[in-house]
PDB file of C-alpha atoms in Angstrom:
ATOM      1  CA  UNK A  29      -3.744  -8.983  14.607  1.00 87.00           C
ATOM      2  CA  UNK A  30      -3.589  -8.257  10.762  1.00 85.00           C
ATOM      3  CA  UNK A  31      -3.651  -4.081  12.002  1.00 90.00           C
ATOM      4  CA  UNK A  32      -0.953  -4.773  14.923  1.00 94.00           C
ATOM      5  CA  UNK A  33       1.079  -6.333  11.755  1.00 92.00           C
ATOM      6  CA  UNK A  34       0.679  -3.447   9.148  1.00 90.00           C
ATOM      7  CA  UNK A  35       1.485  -1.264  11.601  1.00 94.00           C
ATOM      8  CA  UNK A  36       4.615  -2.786  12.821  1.00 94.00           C
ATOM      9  CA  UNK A  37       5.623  -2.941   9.044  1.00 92.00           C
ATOM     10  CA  UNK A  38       4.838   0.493   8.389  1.00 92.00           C
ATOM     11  CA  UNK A  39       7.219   1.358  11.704  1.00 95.00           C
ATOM     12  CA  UNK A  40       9.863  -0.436  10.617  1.00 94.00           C
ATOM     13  CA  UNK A  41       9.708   1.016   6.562  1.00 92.00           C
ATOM     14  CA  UNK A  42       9.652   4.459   7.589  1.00 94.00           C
ATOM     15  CA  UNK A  43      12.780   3.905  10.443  1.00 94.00           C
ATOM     16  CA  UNK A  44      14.933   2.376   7.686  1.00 93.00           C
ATOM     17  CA  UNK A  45      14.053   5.565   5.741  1.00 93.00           C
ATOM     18  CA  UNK A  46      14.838   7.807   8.043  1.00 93.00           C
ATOM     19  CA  UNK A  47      18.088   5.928   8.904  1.00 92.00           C
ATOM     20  CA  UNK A  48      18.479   6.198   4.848  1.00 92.00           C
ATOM     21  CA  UNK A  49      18.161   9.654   4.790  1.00 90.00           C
ATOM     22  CA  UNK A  50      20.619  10.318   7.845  1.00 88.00           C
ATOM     23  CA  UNK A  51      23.186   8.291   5.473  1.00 88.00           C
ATOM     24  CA  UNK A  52      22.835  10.277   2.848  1.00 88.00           C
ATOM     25  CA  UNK A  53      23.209  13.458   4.819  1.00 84.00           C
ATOM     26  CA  UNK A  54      26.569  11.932   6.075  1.00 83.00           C
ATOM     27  CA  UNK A  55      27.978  11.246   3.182  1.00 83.00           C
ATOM     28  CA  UNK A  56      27.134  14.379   1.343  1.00 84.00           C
ATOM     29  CA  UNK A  57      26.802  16.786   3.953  1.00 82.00           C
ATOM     30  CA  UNK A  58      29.616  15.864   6.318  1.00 76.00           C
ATOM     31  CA  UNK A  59      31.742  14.185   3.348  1.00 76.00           C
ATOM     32  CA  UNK A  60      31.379  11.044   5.139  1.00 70.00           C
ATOM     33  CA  UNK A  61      33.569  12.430   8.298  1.00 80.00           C
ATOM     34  CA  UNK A  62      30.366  11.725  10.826  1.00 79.00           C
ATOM     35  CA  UNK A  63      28.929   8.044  10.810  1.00 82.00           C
ATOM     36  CA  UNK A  64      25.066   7.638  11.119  1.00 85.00           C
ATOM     37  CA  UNK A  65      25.540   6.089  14.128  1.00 87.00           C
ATOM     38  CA  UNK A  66      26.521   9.379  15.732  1.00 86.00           C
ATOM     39  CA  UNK A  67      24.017  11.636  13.896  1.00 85.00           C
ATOM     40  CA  UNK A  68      21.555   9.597  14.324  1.00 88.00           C
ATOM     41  CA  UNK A  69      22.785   9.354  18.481  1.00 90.00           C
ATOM     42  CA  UNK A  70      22.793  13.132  17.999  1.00 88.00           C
ATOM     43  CA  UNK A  71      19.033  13.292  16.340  1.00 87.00           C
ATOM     44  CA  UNK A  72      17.368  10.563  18.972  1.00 88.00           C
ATOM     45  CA  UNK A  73      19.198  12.118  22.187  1.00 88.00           C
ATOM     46  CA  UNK A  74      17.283  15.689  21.308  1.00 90.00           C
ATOM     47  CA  UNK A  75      13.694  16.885  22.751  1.00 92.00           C
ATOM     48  CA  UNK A  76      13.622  16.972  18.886  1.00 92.00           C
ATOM     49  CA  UNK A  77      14.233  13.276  18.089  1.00 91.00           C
ATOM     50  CA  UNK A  78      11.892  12.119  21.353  1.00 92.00           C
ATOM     51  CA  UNK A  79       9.147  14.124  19.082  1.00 95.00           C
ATOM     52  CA  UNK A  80      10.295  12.540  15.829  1.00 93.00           C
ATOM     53  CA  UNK A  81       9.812   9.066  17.753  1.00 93.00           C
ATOM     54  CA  UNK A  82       6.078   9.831  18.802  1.00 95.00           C
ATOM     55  CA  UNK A  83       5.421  11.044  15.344  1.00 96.00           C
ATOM     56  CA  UNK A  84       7.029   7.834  13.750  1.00 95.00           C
ATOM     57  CA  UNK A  85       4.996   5.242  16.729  1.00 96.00           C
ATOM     58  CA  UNK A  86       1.731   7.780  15.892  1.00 96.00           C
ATOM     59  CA  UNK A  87       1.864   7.785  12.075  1.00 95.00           C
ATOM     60  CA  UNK A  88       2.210   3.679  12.247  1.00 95.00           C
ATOM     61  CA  UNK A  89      -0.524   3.264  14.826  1.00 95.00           C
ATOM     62  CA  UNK A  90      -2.864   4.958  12.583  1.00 95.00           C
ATOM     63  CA  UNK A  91      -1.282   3.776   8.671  1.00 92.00           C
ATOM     64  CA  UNK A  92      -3.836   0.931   8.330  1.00 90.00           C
ATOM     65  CA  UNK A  93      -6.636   3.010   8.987  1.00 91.00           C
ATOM     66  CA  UNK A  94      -5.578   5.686   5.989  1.00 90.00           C
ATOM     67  CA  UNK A  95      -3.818   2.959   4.190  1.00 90.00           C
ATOM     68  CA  UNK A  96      -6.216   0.951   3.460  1.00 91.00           C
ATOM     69  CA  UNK A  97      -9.389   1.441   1.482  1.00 93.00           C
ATOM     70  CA  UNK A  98     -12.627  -0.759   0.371  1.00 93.00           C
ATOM     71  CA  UNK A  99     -14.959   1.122  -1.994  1.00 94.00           C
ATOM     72  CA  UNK A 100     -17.514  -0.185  -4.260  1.00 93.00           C
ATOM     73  CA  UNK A 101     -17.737  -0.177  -7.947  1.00 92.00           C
ATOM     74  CA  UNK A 102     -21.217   0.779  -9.287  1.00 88.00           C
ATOM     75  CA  UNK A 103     -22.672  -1.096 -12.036  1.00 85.00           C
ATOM     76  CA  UNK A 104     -20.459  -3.768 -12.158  1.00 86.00           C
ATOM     77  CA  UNK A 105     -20.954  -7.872 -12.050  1.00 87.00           C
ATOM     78  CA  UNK A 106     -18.095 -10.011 -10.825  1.00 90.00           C
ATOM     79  CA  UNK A 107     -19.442 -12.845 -13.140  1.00 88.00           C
ATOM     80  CA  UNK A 108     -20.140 -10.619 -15.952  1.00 88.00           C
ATOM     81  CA  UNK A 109     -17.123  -8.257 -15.988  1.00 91.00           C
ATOM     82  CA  UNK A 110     -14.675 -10.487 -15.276  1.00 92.00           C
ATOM     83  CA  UNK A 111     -12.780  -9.854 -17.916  1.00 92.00           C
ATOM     84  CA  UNK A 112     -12.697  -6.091 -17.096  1.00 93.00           C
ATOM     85  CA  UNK A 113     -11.802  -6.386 -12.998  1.00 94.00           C
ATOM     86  CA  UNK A 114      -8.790  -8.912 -14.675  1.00 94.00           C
ATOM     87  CA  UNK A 115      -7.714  -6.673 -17.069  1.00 94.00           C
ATOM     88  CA  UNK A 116      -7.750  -3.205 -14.424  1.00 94.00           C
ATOM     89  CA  UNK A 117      -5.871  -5.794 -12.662  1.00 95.00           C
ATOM     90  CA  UNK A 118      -3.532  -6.931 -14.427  1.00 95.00           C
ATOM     91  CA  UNK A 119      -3.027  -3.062 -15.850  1.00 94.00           C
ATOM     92  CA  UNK A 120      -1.647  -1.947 -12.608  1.00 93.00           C
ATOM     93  CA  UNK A 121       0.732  -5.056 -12.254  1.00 93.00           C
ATOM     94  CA  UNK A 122      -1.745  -7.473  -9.917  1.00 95.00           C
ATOM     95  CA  UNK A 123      -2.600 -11.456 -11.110  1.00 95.00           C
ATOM     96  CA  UNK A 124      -5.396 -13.568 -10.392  1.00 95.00           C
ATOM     97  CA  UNK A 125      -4.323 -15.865  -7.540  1.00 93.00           C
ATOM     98  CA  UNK A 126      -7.004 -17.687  -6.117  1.00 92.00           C
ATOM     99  CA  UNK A 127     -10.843 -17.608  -4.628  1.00 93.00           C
ATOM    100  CA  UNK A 128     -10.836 -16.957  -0.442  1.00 91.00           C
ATOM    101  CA  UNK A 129     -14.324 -16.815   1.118  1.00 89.00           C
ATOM    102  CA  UNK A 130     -16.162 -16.290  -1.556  1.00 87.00           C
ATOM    103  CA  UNK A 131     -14.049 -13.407  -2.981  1.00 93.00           C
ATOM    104  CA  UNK A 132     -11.556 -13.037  -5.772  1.00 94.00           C
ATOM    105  CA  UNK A 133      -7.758 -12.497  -4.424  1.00 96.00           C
ATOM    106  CA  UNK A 134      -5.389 -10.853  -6.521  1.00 96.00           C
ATOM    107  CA  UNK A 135      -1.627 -10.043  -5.913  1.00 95.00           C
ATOM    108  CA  UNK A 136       1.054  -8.411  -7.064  1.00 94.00           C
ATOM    109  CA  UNK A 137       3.412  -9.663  -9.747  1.00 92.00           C
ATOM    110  CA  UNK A 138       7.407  -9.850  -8.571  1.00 90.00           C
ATOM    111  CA  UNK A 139       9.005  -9.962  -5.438  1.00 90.00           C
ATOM    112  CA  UNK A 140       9.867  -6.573  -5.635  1.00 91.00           C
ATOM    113  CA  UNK A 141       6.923  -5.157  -6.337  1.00 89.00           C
ATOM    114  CA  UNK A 142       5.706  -7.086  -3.757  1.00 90.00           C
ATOM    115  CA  UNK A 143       8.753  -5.991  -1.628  1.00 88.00           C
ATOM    116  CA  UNK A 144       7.967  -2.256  -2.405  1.00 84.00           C
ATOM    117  CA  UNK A 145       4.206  -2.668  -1.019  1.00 84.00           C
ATOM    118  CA  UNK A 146       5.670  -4.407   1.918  1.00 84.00           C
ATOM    119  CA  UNK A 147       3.812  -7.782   1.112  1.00 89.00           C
ATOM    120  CA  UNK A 148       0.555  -6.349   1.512  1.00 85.00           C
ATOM    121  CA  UNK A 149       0.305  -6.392  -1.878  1.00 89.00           C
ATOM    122  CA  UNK A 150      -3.676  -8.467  -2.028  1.00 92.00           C
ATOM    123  CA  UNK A 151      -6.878  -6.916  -3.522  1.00 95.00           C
ATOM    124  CA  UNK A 152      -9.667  -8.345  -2.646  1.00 95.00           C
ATOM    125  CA  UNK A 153     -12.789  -8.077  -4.484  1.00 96.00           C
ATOM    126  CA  UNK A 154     -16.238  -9.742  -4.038  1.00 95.00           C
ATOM    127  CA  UNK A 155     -19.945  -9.336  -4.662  1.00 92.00           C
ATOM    128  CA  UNK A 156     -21.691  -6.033  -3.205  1.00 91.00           C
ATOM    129  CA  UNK A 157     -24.695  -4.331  -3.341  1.00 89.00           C
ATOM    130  CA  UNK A 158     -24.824  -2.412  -6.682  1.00 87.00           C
ATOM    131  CA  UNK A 159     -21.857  -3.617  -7.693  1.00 91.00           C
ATOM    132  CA  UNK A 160     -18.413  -4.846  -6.605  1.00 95.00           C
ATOM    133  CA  UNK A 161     -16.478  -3.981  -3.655  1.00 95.00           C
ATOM    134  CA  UNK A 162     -12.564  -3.660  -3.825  1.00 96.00           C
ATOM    135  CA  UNK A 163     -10.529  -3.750  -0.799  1.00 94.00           C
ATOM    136  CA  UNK A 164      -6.828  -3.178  -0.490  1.00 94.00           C
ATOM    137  CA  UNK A 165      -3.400  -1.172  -0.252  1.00 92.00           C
ATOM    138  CA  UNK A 166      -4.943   2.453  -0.987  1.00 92.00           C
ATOM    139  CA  UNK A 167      -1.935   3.573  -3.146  1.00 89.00           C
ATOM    140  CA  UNK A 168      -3.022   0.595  -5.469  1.00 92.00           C
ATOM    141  CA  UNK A 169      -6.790  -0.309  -5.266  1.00 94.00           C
ATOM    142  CA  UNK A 170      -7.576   3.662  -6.133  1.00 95.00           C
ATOM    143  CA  UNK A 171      -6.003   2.895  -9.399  1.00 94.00           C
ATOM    144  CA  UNK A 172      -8.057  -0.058 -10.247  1.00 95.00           C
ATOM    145  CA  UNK A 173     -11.026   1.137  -8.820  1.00 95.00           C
ATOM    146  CA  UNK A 174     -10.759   4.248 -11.241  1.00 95.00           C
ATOM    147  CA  UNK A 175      -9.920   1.829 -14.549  1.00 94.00           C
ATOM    148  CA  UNK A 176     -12.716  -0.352 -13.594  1.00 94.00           C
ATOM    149  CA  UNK A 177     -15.110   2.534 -13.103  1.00 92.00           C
ATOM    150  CA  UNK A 178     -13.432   3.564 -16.520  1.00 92.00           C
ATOM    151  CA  UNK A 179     -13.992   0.107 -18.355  1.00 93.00           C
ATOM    152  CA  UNK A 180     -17.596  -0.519 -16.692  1.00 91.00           C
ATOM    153  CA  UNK A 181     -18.896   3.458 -17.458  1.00 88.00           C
ATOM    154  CA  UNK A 182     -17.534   2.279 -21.107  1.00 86.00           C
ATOM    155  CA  UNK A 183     -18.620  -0.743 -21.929  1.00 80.00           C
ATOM    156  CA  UNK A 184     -21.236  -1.012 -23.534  1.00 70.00           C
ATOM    157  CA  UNK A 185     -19.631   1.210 -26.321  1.00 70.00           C
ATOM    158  CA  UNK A 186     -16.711  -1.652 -28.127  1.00 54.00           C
TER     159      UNK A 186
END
């Protein structure tokens, strides 16, 4: 259910986009003298726009499988480096927000922040083997996985 979701969110962000970008073409191409409604009639009614509507169902359908990551951080103890996964956190924006199933839950600080990662805006992290694993929005967990690989490969050294 949660992919059926993601990808239903994902269709609708990148239609208001495109709908965005047909505006702008109005108003600055046509100097506002051709509505969207019309161009974007114009675009859909095309072989062209039937493509652009497979490409927009096919690039939702398959968004939470590239969107989404869960990777493991070597060397590093949820107990012990606490402080560290809170402060990669809260680096990039996130806040502590509660324990789920045995995992930490962290999200996103502001509504439109939260807004902007279309309120799938928790990381997830919990206990793995050799480490910790992160799970979560790509464009965000990469960040903290790479400043807690940062803090944990450093350490030992302040």
């Amino acid at each position: 259910m949660k992919y059926i979701v993601r990808s239903l969110k994902y269709l609708l962000l990148i239609s208001v986009l495109y709908v965005a970008l047909l505006w702008v073409s109005s108003v600055y191409t046509y100097n506002g003298m051709v509505d969207v409604a019309t161009l974007l009639k114009a675009q859909l009614g095309s072989e062209r726009g039937v493509w652009l509507v497979v490409a927009f169902v096919a690039l939702a359908l398959f968004y939470p499988r590239f969107g989404y990551v869960r990777r493991v951080v070597g060397g590093a103890d949820i107990e012990g480096d606490r402080i560290l996964i809170d402060n990669a956190m809260r680096l990039y924006g996130f806040k502590f927000a509660g324990m789920r199933e045995g995992r930490l839950v962290y999200r996103a600080e502001g509504v439109i922040r939260r807004m902007t990662l279309l309120f799938e805006d928790e990381i997830l992290v919990r206990e793995a083997e050799g480490g910790v694993e992160i799970e979560g929005l790509r464009r965000s967990a990469v960040r903290i996985i790479y400043q807690l690989n940062a803090y944990i490969e450093h350490k030992g050294r302040y």
